[in-house]
Short mmCIF file of C-alpha atoms in Angstrom, two decimals:
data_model
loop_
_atom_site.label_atom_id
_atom_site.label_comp_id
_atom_site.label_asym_id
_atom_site.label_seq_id
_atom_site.Cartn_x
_atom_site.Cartn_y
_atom_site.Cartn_z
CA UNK A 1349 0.00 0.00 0.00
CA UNK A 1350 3.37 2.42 0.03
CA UNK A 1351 2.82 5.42 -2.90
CA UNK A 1352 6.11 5.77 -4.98
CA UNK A 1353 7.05 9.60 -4.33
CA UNK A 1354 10.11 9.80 -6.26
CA UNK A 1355 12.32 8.36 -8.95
CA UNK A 1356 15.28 8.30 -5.81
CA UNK A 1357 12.38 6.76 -3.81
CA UNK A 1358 11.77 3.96 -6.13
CA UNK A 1359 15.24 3.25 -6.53
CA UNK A 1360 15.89 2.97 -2.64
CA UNK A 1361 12.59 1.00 -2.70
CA UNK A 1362 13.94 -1.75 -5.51
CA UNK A 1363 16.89 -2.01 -3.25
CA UNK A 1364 15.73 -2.72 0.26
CA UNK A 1365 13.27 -5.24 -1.84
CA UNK A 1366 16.27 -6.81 -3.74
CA UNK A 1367 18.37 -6.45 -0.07
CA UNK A 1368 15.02 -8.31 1.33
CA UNK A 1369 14.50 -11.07 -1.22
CA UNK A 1370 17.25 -13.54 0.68
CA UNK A 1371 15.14 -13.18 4.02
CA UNK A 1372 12.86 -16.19 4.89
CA UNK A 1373 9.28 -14.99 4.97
CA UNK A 1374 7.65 -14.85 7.92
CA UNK A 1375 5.81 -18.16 7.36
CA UNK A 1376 9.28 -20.46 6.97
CA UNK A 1377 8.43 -23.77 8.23
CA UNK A 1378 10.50 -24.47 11.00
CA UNK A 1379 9.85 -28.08 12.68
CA UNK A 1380 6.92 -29.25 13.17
CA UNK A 1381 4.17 -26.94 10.85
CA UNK A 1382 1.10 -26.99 9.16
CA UNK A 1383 0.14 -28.07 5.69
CA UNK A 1384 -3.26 -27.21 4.73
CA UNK A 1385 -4.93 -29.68 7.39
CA UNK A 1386 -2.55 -31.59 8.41
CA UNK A 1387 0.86 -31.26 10.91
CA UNK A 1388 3.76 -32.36 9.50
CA UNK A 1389 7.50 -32.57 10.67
CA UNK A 1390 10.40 -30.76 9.39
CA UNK A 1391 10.95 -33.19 6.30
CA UNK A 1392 7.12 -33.02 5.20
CA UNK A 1393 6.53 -36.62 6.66
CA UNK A 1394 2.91 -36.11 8.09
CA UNK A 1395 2.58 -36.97 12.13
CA UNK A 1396 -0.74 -37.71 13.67
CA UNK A 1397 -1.00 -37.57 17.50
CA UNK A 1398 -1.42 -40.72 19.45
CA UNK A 1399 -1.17 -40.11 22.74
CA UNK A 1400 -2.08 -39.05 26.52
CA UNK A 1401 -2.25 -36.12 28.69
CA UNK A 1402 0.27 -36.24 32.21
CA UNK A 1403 -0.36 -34.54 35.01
CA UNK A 1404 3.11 -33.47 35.51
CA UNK A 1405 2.52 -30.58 37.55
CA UNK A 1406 0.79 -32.39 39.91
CA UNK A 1407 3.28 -35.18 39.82
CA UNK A 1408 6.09 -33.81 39.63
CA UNK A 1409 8.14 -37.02 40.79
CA UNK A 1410 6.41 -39.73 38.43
CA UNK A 1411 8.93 -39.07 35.33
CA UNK A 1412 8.66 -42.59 34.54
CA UNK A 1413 5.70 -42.45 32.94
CA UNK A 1414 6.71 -40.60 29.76
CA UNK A 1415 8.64 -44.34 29.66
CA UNK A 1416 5.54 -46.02 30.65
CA UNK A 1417 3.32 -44.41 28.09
CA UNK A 1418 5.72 -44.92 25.29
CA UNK A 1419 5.99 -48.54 25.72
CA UNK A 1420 2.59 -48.67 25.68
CA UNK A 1421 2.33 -47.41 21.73
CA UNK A 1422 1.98 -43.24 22.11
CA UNK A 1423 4.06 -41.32 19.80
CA UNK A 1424 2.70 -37.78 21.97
CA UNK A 1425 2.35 -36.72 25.36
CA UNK A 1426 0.72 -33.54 26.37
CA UNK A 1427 2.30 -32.33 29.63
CA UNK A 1428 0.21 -29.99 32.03
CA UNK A 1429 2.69 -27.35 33.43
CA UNK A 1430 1.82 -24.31 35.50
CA UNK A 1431 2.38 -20.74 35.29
CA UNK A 1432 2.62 -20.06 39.40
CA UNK A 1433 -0.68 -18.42 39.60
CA UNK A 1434 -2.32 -21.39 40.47
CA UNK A 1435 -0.38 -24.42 40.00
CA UNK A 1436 3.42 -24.27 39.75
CA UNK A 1437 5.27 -22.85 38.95
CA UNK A 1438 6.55 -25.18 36.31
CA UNK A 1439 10.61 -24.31 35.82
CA UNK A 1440 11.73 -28.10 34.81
CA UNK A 1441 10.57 -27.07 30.84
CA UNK A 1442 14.06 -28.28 29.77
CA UNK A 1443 13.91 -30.91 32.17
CA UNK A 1444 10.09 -32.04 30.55
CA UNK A 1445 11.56 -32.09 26.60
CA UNK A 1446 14.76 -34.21 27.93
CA UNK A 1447 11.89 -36.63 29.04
CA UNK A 1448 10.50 -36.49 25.75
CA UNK A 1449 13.04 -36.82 23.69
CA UNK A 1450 14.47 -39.38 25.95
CA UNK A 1451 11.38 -41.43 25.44
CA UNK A 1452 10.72 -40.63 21.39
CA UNK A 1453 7.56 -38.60 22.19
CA UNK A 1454 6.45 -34.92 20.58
CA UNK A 1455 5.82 -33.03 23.62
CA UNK A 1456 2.74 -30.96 23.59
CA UNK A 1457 3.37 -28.50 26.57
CA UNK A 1458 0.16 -27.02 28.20
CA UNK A 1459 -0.02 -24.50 30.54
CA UNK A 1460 -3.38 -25.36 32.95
CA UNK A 1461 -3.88 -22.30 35.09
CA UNK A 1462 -6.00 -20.35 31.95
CA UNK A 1463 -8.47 -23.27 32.61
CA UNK A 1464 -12.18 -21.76 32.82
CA UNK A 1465 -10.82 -18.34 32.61
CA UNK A 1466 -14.01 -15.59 33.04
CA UNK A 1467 -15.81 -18.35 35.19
CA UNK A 1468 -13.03 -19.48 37.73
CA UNK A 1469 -11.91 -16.79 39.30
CA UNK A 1470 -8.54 -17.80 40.17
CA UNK A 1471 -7.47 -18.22 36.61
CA UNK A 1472 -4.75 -17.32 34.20
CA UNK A 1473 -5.31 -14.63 31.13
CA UNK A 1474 -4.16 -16.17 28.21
CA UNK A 1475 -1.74 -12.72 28.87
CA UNK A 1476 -0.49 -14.04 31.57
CA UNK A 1477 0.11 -18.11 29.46
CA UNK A 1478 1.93 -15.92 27.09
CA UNK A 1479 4.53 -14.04 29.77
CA UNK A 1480 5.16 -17.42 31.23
CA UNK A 1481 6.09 -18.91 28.17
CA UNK A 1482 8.56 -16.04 27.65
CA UNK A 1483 9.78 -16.66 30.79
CA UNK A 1484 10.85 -20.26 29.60
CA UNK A 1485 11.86 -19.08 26.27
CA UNK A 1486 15.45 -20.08 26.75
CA UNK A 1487 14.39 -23.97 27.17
CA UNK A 1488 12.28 -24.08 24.32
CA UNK A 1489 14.06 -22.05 21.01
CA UNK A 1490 15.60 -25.00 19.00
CA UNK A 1491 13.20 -27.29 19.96
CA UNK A 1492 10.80 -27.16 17.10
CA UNK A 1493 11.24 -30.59 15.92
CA UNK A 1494 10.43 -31.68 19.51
CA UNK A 1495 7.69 -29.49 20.74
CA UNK A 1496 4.48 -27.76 20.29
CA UNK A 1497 3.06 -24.65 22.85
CA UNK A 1498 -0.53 -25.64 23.61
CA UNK A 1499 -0.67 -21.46 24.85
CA UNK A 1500 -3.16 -21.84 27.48
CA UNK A 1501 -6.08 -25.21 28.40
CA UNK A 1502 -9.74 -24.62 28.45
CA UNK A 1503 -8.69 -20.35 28.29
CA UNK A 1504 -12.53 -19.45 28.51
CA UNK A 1505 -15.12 -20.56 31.00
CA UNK A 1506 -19.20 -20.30 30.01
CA UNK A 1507 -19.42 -16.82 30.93
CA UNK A 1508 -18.79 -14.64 27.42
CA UNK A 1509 -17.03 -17.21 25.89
CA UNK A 1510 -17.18 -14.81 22.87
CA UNK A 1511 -14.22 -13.30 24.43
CA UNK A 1512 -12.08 -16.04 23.40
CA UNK A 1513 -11.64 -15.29 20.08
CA UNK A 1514 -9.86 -11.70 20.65
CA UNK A 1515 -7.65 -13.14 23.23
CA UNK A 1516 -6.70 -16.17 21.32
CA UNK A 1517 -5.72 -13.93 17.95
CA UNK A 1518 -3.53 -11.67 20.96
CA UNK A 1519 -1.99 -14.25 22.65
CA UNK A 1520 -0.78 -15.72 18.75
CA UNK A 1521 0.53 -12.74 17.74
CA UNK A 1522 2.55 -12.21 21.05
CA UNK A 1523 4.30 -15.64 20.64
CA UNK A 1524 5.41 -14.24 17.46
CA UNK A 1525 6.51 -10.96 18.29
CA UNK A 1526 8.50 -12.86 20.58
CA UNK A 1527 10.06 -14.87 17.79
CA UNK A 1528 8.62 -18.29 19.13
CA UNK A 1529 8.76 -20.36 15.36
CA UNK A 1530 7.14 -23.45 16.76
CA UNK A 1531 3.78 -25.28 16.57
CA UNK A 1532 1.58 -23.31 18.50
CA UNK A 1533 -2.43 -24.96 19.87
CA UNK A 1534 -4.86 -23.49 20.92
CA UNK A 1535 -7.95 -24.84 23.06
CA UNK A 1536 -11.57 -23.68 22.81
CA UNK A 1537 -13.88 -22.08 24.85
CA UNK A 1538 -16.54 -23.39 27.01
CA UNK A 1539 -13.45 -25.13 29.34
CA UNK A 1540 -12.44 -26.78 25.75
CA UNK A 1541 -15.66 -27.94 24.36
CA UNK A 1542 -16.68 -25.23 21.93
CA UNK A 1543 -20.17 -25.87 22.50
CA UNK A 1544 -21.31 -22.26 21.93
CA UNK A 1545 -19.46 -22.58 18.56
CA UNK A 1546 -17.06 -19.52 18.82
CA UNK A 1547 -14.42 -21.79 17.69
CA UNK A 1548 -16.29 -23.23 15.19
CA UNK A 1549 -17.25 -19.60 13.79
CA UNK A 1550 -14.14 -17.86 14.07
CA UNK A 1551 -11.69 -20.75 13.28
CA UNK A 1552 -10.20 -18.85 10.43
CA UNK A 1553 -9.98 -15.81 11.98
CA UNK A 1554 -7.46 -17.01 14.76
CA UNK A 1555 -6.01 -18.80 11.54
CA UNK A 1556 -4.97 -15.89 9.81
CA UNK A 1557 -3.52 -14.06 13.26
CA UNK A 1558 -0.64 -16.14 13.10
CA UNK A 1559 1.99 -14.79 10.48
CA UNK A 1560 3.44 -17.74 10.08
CA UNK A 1561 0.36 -19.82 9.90
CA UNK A 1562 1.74 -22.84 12.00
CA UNK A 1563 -1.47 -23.34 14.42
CA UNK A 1564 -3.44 -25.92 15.27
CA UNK A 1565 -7.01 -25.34 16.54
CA UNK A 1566 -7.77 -28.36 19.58
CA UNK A 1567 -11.27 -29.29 20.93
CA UNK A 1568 -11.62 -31.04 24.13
CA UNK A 1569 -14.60 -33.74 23.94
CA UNK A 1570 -16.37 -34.87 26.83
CA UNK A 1571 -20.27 -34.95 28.00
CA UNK A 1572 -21.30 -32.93 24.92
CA UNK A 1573 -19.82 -34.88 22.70
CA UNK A 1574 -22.32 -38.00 23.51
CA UNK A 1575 -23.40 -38.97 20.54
CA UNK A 1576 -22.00 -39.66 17.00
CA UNK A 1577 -24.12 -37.04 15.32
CA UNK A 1578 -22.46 -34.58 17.37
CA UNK A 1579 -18.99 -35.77 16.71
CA UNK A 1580 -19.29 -36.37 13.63
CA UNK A 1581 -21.04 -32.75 12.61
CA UNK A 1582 -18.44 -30.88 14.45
CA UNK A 1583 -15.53 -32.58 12.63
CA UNK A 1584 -16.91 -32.94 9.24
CA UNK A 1585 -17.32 -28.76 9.58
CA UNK A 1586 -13.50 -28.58 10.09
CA UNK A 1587 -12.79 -30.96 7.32
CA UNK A 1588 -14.98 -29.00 5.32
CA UNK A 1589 -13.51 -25.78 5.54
CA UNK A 1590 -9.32 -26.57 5.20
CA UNK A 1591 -8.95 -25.48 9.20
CA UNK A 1592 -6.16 -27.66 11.32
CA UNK A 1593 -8.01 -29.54 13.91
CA UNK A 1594 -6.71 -32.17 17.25
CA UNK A 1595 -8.75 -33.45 20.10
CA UNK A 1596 -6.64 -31.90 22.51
CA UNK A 1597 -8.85 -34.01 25.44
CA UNK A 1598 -11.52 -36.22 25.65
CA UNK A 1599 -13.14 -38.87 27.82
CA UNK A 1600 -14.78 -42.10 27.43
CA UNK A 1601 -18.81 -43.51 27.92
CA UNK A 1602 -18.00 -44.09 31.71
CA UNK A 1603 -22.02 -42.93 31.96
CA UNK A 1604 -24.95 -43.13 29.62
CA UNK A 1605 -24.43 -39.57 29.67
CA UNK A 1606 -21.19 -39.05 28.40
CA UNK A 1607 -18.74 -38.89 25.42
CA UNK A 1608 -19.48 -41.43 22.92
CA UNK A 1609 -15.50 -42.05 22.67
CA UNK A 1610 -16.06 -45.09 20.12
CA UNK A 1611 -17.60 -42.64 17.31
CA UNK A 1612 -14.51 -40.51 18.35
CA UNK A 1613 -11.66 -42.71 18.15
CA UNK A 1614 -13.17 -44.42 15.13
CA UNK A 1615 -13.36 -41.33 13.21
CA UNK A 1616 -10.39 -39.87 14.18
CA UNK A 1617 -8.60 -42.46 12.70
CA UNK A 1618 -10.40 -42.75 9.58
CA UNK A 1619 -9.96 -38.82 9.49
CA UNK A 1620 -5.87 -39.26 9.84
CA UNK A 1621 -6.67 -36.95 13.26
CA UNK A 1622 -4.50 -36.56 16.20
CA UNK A 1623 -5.74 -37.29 19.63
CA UNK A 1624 -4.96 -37.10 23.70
CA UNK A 1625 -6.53 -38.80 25.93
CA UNK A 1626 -7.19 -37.57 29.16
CA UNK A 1627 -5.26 -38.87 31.11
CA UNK A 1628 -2.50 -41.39 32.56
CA UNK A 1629 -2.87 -41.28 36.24
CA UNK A 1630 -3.39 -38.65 39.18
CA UNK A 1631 -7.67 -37.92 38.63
CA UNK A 1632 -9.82 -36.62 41.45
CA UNK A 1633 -11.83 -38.54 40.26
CA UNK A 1634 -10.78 -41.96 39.10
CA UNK A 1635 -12.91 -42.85 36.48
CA UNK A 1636 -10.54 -41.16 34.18
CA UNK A 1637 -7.07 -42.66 34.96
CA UNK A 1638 -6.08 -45.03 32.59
CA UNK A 1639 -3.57 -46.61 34.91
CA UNK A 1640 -4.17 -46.97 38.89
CA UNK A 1641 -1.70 -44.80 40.66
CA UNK A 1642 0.59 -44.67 37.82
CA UNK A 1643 1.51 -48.12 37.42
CA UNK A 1644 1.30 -49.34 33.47
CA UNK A 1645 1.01 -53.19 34.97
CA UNK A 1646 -2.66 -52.16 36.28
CA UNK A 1647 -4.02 -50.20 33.66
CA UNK A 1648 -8.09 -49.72 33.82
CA UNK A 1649 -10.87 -50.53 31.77
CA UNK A 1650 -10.10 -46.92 30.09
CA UNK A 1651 -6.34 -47.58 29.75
CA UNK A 1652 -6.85 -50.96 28.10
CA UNK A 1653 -9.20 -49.70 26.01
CA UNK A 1654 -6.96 -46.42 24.59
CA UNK A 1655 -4.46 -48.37 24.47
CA UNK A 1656 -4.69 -52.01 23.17
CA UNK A 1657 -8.80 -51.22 21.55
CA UNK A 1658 -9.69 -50.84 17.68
CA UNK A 1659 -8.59 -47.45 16.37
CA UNK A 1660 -6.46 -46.89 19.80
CA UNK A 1661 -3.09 -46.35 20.59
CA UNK A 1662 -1.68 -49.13 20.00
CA UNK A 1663 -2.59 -49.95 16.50
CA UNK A 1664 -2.65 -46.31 15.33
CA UNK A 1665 0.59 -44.71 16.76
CA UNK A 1666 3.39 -43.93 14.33
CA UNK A 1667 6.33 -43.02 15.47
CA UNK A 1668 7.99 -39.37 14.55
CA UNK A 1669 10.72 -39.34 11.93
CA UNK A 1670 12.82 -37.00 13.38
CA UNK A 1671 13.32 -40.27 15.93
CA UNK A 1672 13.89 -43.22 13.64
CA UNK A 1673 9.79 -43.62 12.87
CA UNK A 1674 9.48 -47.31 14.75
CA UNK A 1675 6.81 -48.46 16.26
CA UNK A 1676 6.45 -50.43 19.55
CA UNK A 1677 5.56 -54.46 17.74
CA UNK A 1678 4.85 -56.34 21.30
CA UNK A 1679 3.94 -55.29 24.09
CA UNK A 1680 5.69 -54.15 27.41
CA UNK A 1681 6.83 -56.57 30.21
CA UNK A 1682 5.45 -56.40 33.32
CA UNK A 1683 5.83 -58.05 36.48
CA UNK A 1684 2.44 -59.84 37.34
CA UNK A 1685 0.74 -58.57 40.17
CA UNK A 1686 -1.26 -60.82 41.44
CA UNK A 1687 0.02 -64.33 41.83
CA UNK A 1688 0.03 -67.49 39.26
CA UNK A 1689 -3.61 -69.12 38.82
CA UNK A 1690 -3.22 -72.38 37.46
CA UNK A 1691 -3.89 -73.16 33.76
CA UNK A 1692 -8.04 -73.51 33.19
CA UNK A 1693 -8.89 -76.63 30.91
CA UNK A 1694 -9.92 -76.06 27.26
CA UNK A 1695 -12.62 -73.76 26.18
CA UNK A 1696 -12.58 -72.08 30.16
CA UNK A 1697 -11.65 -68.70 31.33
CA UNK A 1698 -10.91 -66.99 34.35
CA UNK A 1699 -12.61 -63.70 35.89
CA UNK A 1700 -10.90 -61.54 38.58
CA UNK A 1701 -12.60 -59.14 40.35
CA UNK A 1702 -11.05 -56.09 41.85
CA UNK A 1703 -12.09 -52.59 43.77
CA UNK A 1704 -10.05 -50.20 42.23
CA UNK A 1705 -11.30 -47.57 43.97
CA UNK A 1706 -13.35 -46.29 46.95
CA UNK A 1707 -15.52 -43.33 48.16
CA UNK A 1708 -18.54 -42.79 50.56
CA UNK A 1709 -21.26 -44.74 49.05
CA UNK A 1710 -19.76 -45.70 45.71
CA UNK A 1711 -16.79 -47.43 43.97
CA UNK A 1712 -15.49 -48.43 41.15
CA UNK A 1713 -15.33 -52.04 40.17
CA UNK A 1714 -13.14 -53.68 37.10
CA UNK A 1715 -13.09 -57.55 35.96
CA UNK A 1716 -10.31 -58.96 34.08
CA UNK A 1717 -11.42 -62.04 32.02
CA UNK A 1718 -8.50 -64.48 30.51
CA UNK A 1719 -9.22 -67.15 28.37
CA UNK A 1720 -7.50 -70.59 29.17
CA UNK A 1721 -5.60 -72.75 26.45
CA UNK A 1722 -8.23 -72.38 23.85
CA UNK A 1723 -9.35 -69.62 21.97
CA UNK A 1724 -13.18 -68.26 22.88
CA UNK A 1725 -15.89 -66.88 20.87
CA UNK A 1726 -17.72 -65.74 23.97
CA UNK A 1727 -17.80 -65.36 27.63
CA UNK A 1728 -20.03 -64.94 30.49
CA UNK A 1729 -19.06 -63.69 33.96
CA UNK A 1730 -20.93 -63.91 37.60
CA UNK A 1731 -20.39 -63.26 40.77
CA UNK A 1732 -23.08 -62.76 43.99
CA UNK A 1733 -22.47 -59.51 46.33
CA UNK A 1734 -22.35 -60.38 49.77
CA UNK A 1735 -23.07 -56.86 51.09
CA UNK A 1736 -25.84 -55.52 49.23
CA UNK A 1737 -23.59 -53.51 46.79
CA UNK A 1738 -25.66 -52.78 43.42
CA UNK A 1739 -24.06 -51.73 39.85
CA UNK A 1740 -25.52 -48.81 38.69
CA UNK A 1741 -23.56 -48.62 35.05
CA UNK A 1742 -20.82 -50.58 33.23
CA UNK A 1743 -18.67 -50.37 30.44
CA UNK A 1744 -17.57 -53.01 27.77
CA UNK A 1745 -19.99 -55.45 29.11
CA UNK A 1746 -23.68 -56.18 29.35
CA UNK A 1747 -24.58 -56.62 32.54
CA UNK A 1748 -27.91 -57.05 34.41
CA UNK A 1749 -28.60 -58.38 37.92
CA UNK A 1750 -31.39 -59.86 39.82
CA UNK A 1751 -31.09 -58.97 43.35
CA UNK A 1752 -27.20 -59.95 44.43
CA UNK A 1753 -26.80 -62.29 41.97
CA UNK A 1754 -24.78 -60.24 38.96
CA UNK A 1755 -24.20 -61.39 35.21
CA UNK A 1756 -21.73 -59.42 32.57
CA UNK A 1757 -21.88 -60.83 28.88
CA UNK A 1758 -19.17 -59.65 26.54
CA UNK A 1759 -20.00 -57.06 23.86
CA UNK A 1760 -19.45 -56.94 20.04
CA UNK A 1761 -16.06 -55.92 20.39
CA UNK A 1762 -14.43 -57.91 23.31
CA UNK A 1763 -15.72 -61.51 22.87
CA UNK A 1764 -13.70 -63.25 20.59
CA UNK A 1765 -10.26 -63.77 22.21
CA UNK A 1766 -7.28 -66.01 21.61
CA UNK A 1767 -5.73 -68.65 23.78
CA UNK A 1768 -4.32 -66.91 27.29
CA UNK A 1769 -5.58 -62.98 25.99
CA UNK A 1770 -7.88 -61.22 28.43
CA UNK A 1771 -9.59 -58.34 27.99
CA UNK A 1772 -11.13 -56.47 31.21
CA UNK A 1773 -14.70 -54.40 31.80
CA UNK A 1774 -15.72 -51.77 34.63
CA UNK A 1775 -18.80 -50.75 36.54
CA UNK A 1776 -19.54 -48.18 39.14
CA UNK A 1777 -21.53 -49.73 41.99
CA UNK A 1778 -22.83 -48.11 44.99
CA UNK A 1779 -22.64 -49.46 48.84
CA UNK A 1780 -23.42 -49.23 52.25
CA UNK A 1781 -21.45 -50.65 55.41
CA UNK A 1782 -18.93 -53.37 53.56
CA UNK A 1783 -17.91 -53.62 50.34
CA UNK A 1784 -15.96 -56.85 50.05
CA UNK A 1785 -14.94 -58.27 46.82
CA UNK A 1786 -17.19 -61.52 45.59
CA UNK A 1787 -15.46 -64.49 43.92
CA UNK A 1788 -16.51 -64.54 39.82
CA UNK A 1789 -16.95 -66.97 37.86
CA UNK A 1790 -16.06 -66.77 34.19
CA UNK A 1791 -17.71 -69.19 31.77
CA UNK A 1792 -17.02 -69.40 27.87
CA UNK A 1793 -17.34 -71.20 24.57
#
């Protein structure tokens, strides 16, 4: 938009533009980027997230499990850090990517305390994500290859969630200002799960605030994401207008209620679309851990099925090129942790019943079934409560009862297993004055 004023004018102008034309432009792809839709590494090789979120900043001593996860198939792991304001504050960045790195796994570094922002009083502006990340600048320049700057989670409660969309275009341009080249995510409103649609509307405007158009939009997908419709509509509009898109978070159909997470992880694979699953260990609430208190040899019904289930983990995960692009081909040993049952005769299985956790008036319940020295087409499990406990849902099993007496049949997906595989399913159950375990019985054919 510059007016030529003079011939001199023009002629300094043809310089500076012919001094200019060996500068990158401000889009260079450095490490991991953009193309159109999809995020690719250095080389152009295309990487899809397969991974889990960690609750580092919370657990700030279990650095094993970036190990744990990767032997368990994840090529990403999205690391909750904290600014100070609320949580932190989180000065081991360097310390984090050596973990990743260490372990072959993109880091996707997240800073927590912007969750709910407007609503929750006590959190972060994405302002304030943005000055903490500047504060760690010196651990993260070079690191393109290795890591992506998830700016701020969930940065906008319910209450004007239309303020997202100012603050999220702010916070983009800041990063660059401050010459941060890498990756850069950014979470929706409505703590993550867009349902207002800001995201959805203004996708392309938070697009084009990034001059070097390396960022990737992330929806978190939990109880209003319970049906495939829903899922489905909100990706296909993505797909359908060119705009980079993860699932950042999501949950699993714990509940009737909740996020249909077998539409999700079905069509994110057929959709060549990166996911995290919330998360490896450390919930308030347990439901949500996919391995009890951290240890991979006890992972839960929601660990097993992330990990080792159709379209999970396991089977997806590729490994980034910029660290040798293997895969993991069995998987990892464990010590057992329960002792040696004898071998079951032909056609049998086995069911084991455990409490994985407790609260007033409720639990949660799991039941690993292992076939014996045949293979089995089907299974049925029962067991009689001795203390009046009752299951009010469960999860990769049909199951009904009839006063204490308590029957789970396997479902479409989890009956056919080999010789010695198991598979496991979970139920919440409620209780009153004892809550001992019942023997089970496992039957099959």
């Amino acid at each position: 938009m510059r007016r030529p004023l003079t011939v001199v004018g023009a002629a300094i102008v043809a310089l500076a533009a012919s001094a200019l034309m060996f500068v990158p432009p401000a889009h260079a792809a450095v490490g991991l980027h953009i193309d159109g839709t999809t995020i690719v590494e250095a080389n152009g090789e295309p990487f899809v997230m397969r991974g889990v979120n960690h609750p580092h900043v919370w657990f700030t001593g279990e650095t094993d499990s970036f190990a744990d996860v990767k032997a368990l198939g994840a090529n990403t792991v999205r690391v909750v850090l904290g600014t100070g304001k609320r949580w932190g504050p989180s000065n081991d960045v360097a310390a984090v990517i050596g973990l990743c790195k260490q372990n072959k796994l993109i880091c996707v570094l997240e800073v927590h305390d912007t969750t709910g922002y407007g609503e929750e009083g006590a959190a972060a502006s994405l302002d304030e994500a943005v000055d903490y990340w500047i504060s760690q600048k010196s651990a993260l320049v070079g690191e393109e290859n290795y890591v992506v700057i998830n700016i701020g989670n969930e940065p906008i409660g319910n209450v004007n969630a239309g303020q997202w969309t100012a603050a999220t275009a702010a916070a983009i341009q800041r990063m660059r200002a401050n010459g941060f080249q890498h990756l850069l995510m950014v979470d929706g409103p409505n703590w993550g799960q867009d349902w207002q649609s800001v995201m959805r509307n203004d996708a392309q405007t938070i697009l084009d605030a990034d001059v070097r158009r390396n960022t990737v939009l992330s929806i978190h997908m939990y109880a209003v994401y319970n049906t495939a419709a829903s899922i489905v509509g909100y990706l296909d509009h993505f797909e359908a207008n060119g705009w980079p898109l993860v699932i950042g978070e999501f949950g699993w159909r714990f509940n009737a209620g909740e996020v249909d997470h077998e539409t999700l992880l079905a069509e994110a694979d057929a959709r060549d679309l990166g996911y995290l699953g919330w998360s490896w260990s450390g919930n308030t609430d347990p439901i949500l851990d996919m391995a009890t208190s951290f240890d991979p040899a006890r992972l839960t019904t929601w660990g097993e099925r992330i990990f080792n289930g159709p379209h999970g983990i396991r089977a997806t995960a590729r490994e980034a090129t910029i660290f040798g692009g293997t895969t993991p081909t069995t998987p990892p040993t464990t010590p057992p942790t329960t002792p040696p049952t004898p071998t079951p005769p032909a056609g049998a299985c086995t069911a084991t019943y455990t409490v994985l956790n407790q609260w007033p008036g409720g639990f949660q319940g799991e039941v690993r079934v292992t076939a014996g020295n045949t293979a089995l087409r089907q299974w049925t499990v029962t067991w009689t409560f001795a203390d009046g406990q009752t299951v009010s849902n469960a999860w990769n099993a049909t199951v009904t009862s009839s006063g204490s007496a308590v029957t789970a049949r396997n479902v479409s997906y989890n009956g056919t297993l080999a010789a010695g595989a198991g598979t496991t399913f979970g139920f919440l159950g409620s209780w009153t004055g004892a809550n001992r375990a019942p023997v089970a019985s496992c039957s099959g054919s």
